[in-house]
Coordinates of C-alpha atoms in Angstrom, one line a residue:
M1 CA 272.2 77.4 109.3
A2 CA 270.5 79.9 111.5
A3 CA 271.2 80.0 115.2
H4 CA 270.8 76.7 117.2
G5 CA 267.0 76.8 117.8
D6 CA 265.4 79.2 115.3
S7 CA 263.0 80.6 117.9
D8 CA 266.0 82.1 119.8
A9 CA 267.8 83.5 116.7
T10 CA 266.8 87.1 117.4
E11 CA 266.9 87.0 121.2
A12 CA 269.3 89.7 122.5
L13 CA 272.4 88.9 124.4
T14 CA 275.3 91.0 125.5
I15 CA 279.0 90.1 125.1
E16 CA 281.9 92.0 126.6
T17 CA 284.8 93.0 124.3
S18 CA 288.1 91.1 124.7
V19 CA 290.0 94.2 126.0
P20 CA 289.0 97.8 126.9
Y21 CA 289.2 100.5 124.2
K22 CA 292.0 103.0 124.5
S23 CA 291.0 106.6 123.7
H24 CA 292.4 109.9 122.7
I25 CA 290.5 113.1 123.7
V26 CA 287.2 111.3 123.6
D27 CA 285.3 109.1 126.1
P28 CA 285.3 105.5 124.7
P29 CA 282.2 103.4 124.1
G30 CA 281.3 100.8 126.7
R31 CA 282.7 97.2 126.5
D32 CA 279.3 95.5 126.6
V33 CA 278.1 94.9 123.0
P34 CA 274.5 93.9 122.2
T35 CA 274.1 91.1 119.6
T36 CA 271.9 88.2 118.7
P37 CA 272.5 84.5 118.0
R38 CA 271.6 85.2 114.3
E39 CA 274.2 88.0 114.1
L40 CA 276.9 85.8 115.6
V41 CA 276.2 83.0 113.2
S42 CA 276.3 85.5 110.3
F43 CA 279.7 86.8 111.6
F44 CA 281.0 83.2 111.6
R45 CA 279.7 82.5 108.2
D46 CA 280.9 85.8 106.6
M47 CA 284.4 85.6 108.0
S48 CA 284.7 81.9 107.1
V49 CA 283.8 82.7 103.5
M50 CA 286.4 85.4 103.4
R51 CA 289.1 83.1 104.9
R52 CA 288.3 80.4 102.5
A53 CA 288.3 82.8 99.5
E54 CA 291.7 84.2 100.4
I55 CA 293.2 80.7 100.9
A56 CA 291.8 79.8 97.5
A57 CA 293.3 83.0 96.0
D58 CA 296.7 81.8 97.3
S59 CA 296.3 78.6 95.4
L60 CA 295.1 80.3 92.2
Y61 CA 298.1 82.7 92.4
K62 CA 300.5 79.8 92.7
A63 CA 298.9 78.1 89.8
K64 CA 299.5 81.4 87.8
L65 CA 295.8 81.9 87.2
I66 CA 296.1 85.2 89.2
R67 CA 298.9 87.4 88.0
G68 CA 300.5 90.6 89.2
F69 CA 300.1 91.9 92.7
C70 CA 297.9 90.0 95.2
H71 CA 297.5 91.1 98.8
L72 CA 295.5 88.7 101.1
Y73 CA 293.4 89.6 104.1
D74 CA 293.2 86.4 106.1
G75 CA 293.5 87.2 109.8
Q76 CA 291.9 90.7 109.4
E77 CA 288.4 89.6 108.6
A78 CA 286.8 91.0 111.8
V79 CA 287.6 94.5 110.6
A80 CA 285.6 94.1 107.4
V81 CA 282.7 92.2 109.0
G82 CA 282.4 94.3 112.2
M83 CA 282.5 97.6 110.3
E84 CA 279.8 96.4 107.9
A85 CA 277.6 95.4 110.8
A86 CA 277.7 98.9 112.2
I87 CA 276.8 100.9 109.1
T88 CA 274.6 100.8 106.0
R89 CA 275.3 100.5 102.3
A90 CA 274.5 104.2 102.0
D91 CA 277.7 104.9 103.9
S92 CA 280.9 104.8 101.8
I93 CA 284.1 102.8 102.2
I94 CA 287.4 103.3 100.4
T95 CA 290.5 101.3 101.1
A96 CA 294.0 100.4 99.8
Y97 CA 295.0 97.3 97.8
R98 CA 294.1 94.6 100.4
D99 CA 290.5 94.9 99.3
H100 CA 289.0 91.5 98.4
C101 CA 287.2 91.0 101.7
I102 CA 285.9 94.6 102.0
Y103 CA 284.3 94.0 98.6
L104 CA 282.7 90.8 99.9
A105 CA 281.5 92.5 103.1
R106 CA 279.8 95.2 100.9
G107 CA 277.7 92.4 99.3
G108 CA 280.1 91.6 96.5
D109 CA 279.7 88.3 94.6
L110 CA 282.2 85.5 94.9
V111 CA 282.1 84.8 91.2
A112 CA 282.8 88.5 90.3
A113 CA 285.6 88.5 92.9
F114 CA 287.4 85.5 91.5
A115 CA 286.7 86.6 87.9
E116 CA 288.4 90.0 88.7
L117 CA 291.4 88.3 90.3
M118 CA 291.9 86.2 87.2
G119 CA 291.3 89.2 84.9
R120 CA 288.1 88.0 83.4
R121 CA 285.2 89.9 81.8
D122 CA 282.7 89.1 84.5
G123 CA 284.9 90.6 87.2
C124 CA 283.7 93.4 89.4
S125 CA 285.9 95.8 87.5
R126 CA 285.4 94.0 84.2
G127 CA 288.7 92.2 84.5
K128 CA 290.7 95.4 84.2
G129 CA 291.4 96.2 87.8
G130 CA 292.7 92.9 89.2
S131 CA 293.4 92.2 92.8
M132 CA 294.1 95.8 93.8
H133 CA 291.2 97.6 92.2
F134 CA 287.9 96.0 93.3
Y135 CA 285.0 98.3 93.0
K136 CA 281.2 98.2 93.7
K137 CA 279.5 101.5 93.1
D138 CA 276.0 100.4 94.0
A139 CA 277.2 99.6 97.5
N140 CA 279.4 102.8 97.7
F141 CA 282.6 100.8 97.7
Y142 CA 285.2 103.0 96.0
G143 CA 288.2 100.6 95.8
G144 CA 290.8 99.3 95.8
H145 CA 293.8 101.8 95.4
G146 CA 297.4 100.8 94.7
I147 CA 299.3 104.0 95.7
V148 CA 300.2 103.9 99.4
G149 CA 297.9 106.4 101.3
A150 CA 296.5 107.9 98.1
Q151 CA 292.9 106.8 99.0
V152 CA 292.9 108.8 102.2
P153 CA 292.3 112.2 100.6
L154 CA 289.8 110.6 98.2
G155 CA 287.9 109.3 101.2
C156 CA 287.8 112.8 102.7
G157 CA 286.5 114.0 99.3
L158 CA 283.7 111.4 99.5
A159 CA 282.8 112.7 103.0
F160 CA 282.9 116.3 101.7
A161 CA 280.3 115.3 99.1
Q162 CA 278.2 113.6 101.8
K163 CA 278.1 116.7 103.9
Y164 CA 277.6 119.1 101.0
R165 CA 274.5 117.0 99.9
K166 CA 273.3 116.8 103.5
E167 CA 273.0 113.0 103.3
S168 CA 273.6 112.1 107.0
T169 CA 276.0 109.3 105.9
V170 CA 279.7 108.8 106.6
T171 CA 282.8 107.5 104.9
F172 CA 285.1 104.9 106.3
D173 CA 288.6 105.7 105.0
L174 CA 290.9 102.7 105.4
Y175 CA 294.7 102.6 105.3
G176 CA 297.5 100.5 106.9
D177 CA 300.2 101.3 109.4
G178 CA 302.6 101.4 106.5
A179 CA 300.7 104.4 105.1
A180 CA 300.3 106.1 108.5
N181 CA 303.3 108.4 108.0
Q182 CA 302.2 109.7 104.6
G183 CA 302.0 113.5 104.4
Q184 CA 298.9 113.5 102.4
L185 CA 297.1 111.7 105.2
F186 CA 297.8 114.6 107.6
E187 CA 296.9 117.2 105.0
A188 CA 293.5 115.6 104.3
L189 CA 292.9 115.1 108.0
N190 CA 293.5 118.8 108.7
M191 CA 291.0 119.8 106.1
A192 CA 288.5 117.2 107.3
A193 CA 288.8 118.6 110.8
L194 CA 288.5 122.2 109.7
W195 CA 285.3 121.4 107.8
K196 CA 284.0 118.8 110.3
L197 CA 283.6 116.2 107.5
P198 CA 281.8 112.9 108.4
V199 CA 284.9 110.7 107.8
I200 CA 286.3 107.9 110.0
L201 CA 290.0 107.2 109.3
V202 CA 290.5 103.5 110.0
C203 CA 294.2 102.5 110.4
E204 CA 294.3 98.7 109.9
N205 CA 297.4 98.2 112.0
N206 CA 298.6 94.7 111.1
H207 CA 302.0 95.7 112.6
Y208 CA 304.1 95.3 109.4
G209 CA 304.3 97.8 106.6
M210 CA 305.5 95.3 103.9
G211 CA 308.4 93.8 105.8
T212 CA 309.0 96.7 108.2
A213 CA 307.8 96.4 111.8
E214 CA 305.8 99.4 113.0
W215 CA 308.3 100.3 115.7
R216 CA 311.0 100.6 113.0
A217 CA 309.0 102.9 110.8
S218 CA 307.0 105.1 113.3
K219 CA 308.5 107.0 116.2
S220 CA 305.0 106.9 117.7
P221 CA 303.1 103.7 116.7
A222 CA 300.1 104.8 118.8
Y223 CA 298.2 105.6 115.6
Y224 CA 294.9 106.5 117.3
K225 CA 296.7 109.4 118.9
R226 CA 298.4 110.6 115.8
G227 CA 295.5 112.9 114.8
D228 CA 296.6 115.3 117.6
Y229 CA 293.5 117.5 117.6
V230 CA 291.3 114.7 116.1
P231 CA 289.9 112.1 118.6
G232 CA 290.9 108.5 118.3
L233 CA 290.2 105.0 119.6
K234 CA 292.3 101.9 119.7
V235 CA 290.2 98.8 119.0
D236 CA 291.0 95.1 119.1
G237 CA 290.6 94.5 115.4
M238 CA 290.5 90.7 116.0
D239 CA 287.3 91.0 118.0
V240 CA 284.4 91.5 115.5
L241 CA 282.0 92.7 118.3
A242 CA 284.6 95.3 119.5
V243 CA 284.9 96.5 115.9
K244 CA 281.1 96.7 115.5
Q245 CA 280.8 98.8 118.7
A246 CA 283.6 101.1 117.8
C247 CA 282.4 101.7 114.2
K248 CA 278.8 102.5 115.5
F249 CA 280.3 104.9 118.0
A250 CA 282.6 106.5 115.4
K251 CA 279.8 107.0 112.8
Q252 CA 277.7 108.9 115.3
H253 CA 280.7 111.0 116.4
A254 CA 281.6 111.8 112.8
L255 CA 278.0 112.9 112.0
E256 CA 277.9 115.2 115.0
N257 CA 281.5 116.4 115.4
G258 CA 283.6 115.5 112.4
P259 CA 286.5 113.1 111.9
I260 CA 287.7 110.5 114.3
I261 CA 290.5 107.9 114.0
L262 CA 290.1 104.2 114.7
E263 CA 293.2 102.1 115.0
M264 CA 292.4 98.5 114.5
D265 CA 294.9 96.3 116.2
T266 CA 294.9 93.3 113.8
Y267 CA 297.2 90.8 112.0
R268 CA 297.7 89.3 108.6
Y269 CA 298.7 85.6 108.4
H270 CA 300.1 85.8 104.9
G271 CA 303.0 88.0 103.8
H272 CA 302.5 91.5 102.6
S273 CA 301.7 90.2 99.2
M274 CA 302.0 86.8 97.4
S275 CA 305.6 87.7 96.6
D276 CA 306.4 87.9 100.3
P277 CA 306.7 84.6 102.2
G278 CA 306.1 86.6 105.4
S279 CA 308.7 84.7 107.4
S280 CA 311.9 86.7 107.0
Y281 CA 310.9 89.5 109.4
R282 CA 308.8 87.6 111.9
T283 CA 308.9 84.1 113.3
R284 CA 306.5 81.3 112.5
D285 CA 305.9 81.0 116.3
E286 CA 304.6 84.6 116.3
I287 CA 302.1 83.8 113.6
A288 CA 301.0 80.6 115.3
G289 CA 300.6 82.4 118.6
I290 CA 298.3 85.0 117.1
R291 CA 296.3 82.2 115.4
Q292 CA 295.9 80.4 118.7
E293 CA 295.1 83.3 121.0
R294 CA 293.4 85.9 118.8
D295 CA 292.0 84.4 115.6
P296 CA 288.7 86.3 114.9
I297 CA 286.8 83.2 113.5
E298 CA 287.8 81.0 116.4
R299 CA 286.7 83.7 118.9
V300 CA 283.2 83.6 117.4
R301 CA 283.2 79.8 117.2
K302 CA 283.9 79.8 120.9
L303 CA 281.1 82.2 121.6
L304 CA 278.6 80.1 119.6
L305 CA 279.6 76.9 121.4
T306 CA 279.8 78.5 124.9
H307 CA 276.4 80.0 124.7
D308 CA 275.0 76.8 123.1
L309 CA 274.0 78.7 119.9
A310 CA 275.4 76.0 117.6
T311 CA 277.1 72.6 117.8
T312 CA 280.6 71.7 116.8
Q313 CA 279.2 69.6 113.9
E314 CA 276.9 72.4 112.7
L315 CA 279.8 74.7 112.4
K316 CA 281.9 72.1 110.6
D317 CA 279.1 71.4 108.2
M318 CA 278.8 75.2 107.5
E319 CA 282.6 75.3 106.8
K320 CA 282.2 72.3 104.4
E321 CA 279.4 74.1 102.6
I322 CA 281.4 77.3 102.3
R323 CA 284.3 75.3 100.8
K324 CA 281.9 74.0 98.1
Q325 CA 280.5 77.5 97.6
V326 CA 284.0 78.9 97.0
D327 CA 285.0 76.1 94.7
T328 CA 281.8 76.5 92.6
A329 CA 282.4 80.2 92.3
I330 CA 286.0 79.6 91.1
A331 CA 284.8 77.1 88.5
K332 CA 282.2 79.6 87.2
A333 CA 284.8 82.4 87.2
K334 CA 287.1 80.3 85.1
E335 CA 284.4 80.0 82.4
S336 CA 284.3 83.8 82.0
P337 CA 286.2 85.0 78.9
M338 CA 289.1 87.5 78.9
P339 CA 288.1 91.1 78.2
D340 CA 288.0 92.0 74.5
P341 CA 291.1 93.9 73.4
S342 CA 288.9 96.9 72.7
E343 CA 288.3 97.2 76.4
L344 CA 291.8 98.7 76.6
F345 CA 290.3 102.0 75.3
T346 CA 287.1 102.1 77.4
N347 CA 286.8 104.1 80.6
V348 CA 289.9 106.1 79.6
Y349 CA 288.7 109.0 77.5
V350 CA 285.3 110.6 77.0
N351 CA 283.3 108.7 74.5
D352 CA 282.8 110.1 70.9
C353 CA 285.7 112.4 71.1
G354 CA 287.1 111.1 67.8
L355 CA 290.6 110.3 69.0
E356 CA 292.8 108.2 66.7
S357 CA 295.5 105.8 67.7
F358 CA 298.5 105.5 65.4
G359 CA 301.4 103.1 65.1
V360 CA 305.0 104.0 66.1
D361 CA 305.6 105.5 62.6
R362 CA 302.7 107.9 63.1
K363 CA 301.4 107.1 59.6
V364 CA 299.1 104.1 60.0
V365 CA 295.9 104.6 62.0
R366 CA 295.6 101.5 64.2
T367 CA 292.2 102.2 65.7
V368 CA 289.7 105.0 66.3
L369 CA 288.9 105.3 70.0
P370 CA 285.2 105.0 70.9

């Protein structure tokens, strides 16, 4: 479905963000965000695909088709979609382990996503990365990292390369509030500021680092101010248009002045991971309240209906089609075989180096590494 009335699909309209931006040593962008009916429809579609995919991943995990760690993104979709709307695929993104929807926002394929989750050969990391290690090099998406905060210095390294090569591109370097107290974050930020690297540190503040509320873990939970000498913005991360505006502003700032911090005020509906029911440290009423008042998909649905850009039935039909799309992708991913055992030895050592693998007795050669 395009916008209601194709002739008006590209007609510009302006929407005010849900709340004002809060800023630290920088003048914030304006609240009026230009958009089009077509863009709003695409936001609704993309976030709905992500929501449905994560709900499906929940079911696959419970059916033991996904094993190991699995961190779901439902509730936070506006961050991934709004960020992508403000940048290009030439810009880089790196994130932690809650990475499925960032991969999809970068143009990732649903079949490859589900195949990776189930450890299959056709996965985006050939079935060897699993939930926490999605990757899409052709779209400059660099993962997918399991060690808390470890991706932040890597992201600053990506930005160093961009500046060194004079590419006029930036890196969006994502981490959660649970990683916001990591020493390596401040070390990397210091170097990025000294060298004026084109990096945007994006704190996806969903208010719980695993099961620990932000106020219990951080003396100052105003993460957008934590850069001290680095400017920052606090953004309603449940408002896709506010995210888009902030990321567009941040990209331009980073290219001209160096690093900036964006704190995305967002929320996850699931627990920290599939092993966490998510109800022992917060109430069900809290979760229901966020769903009712701030859900990013429902906000866009309301905009589409209020501005007569789509009908209720059209949006329901789209959601029905998305459900079929996700189910078809899962069925196809299930047909993908498991990686060959020889894949254990690929992408580990340099090829043709002649290494031999022995058994525990050190006498019998088990395999020669490729």
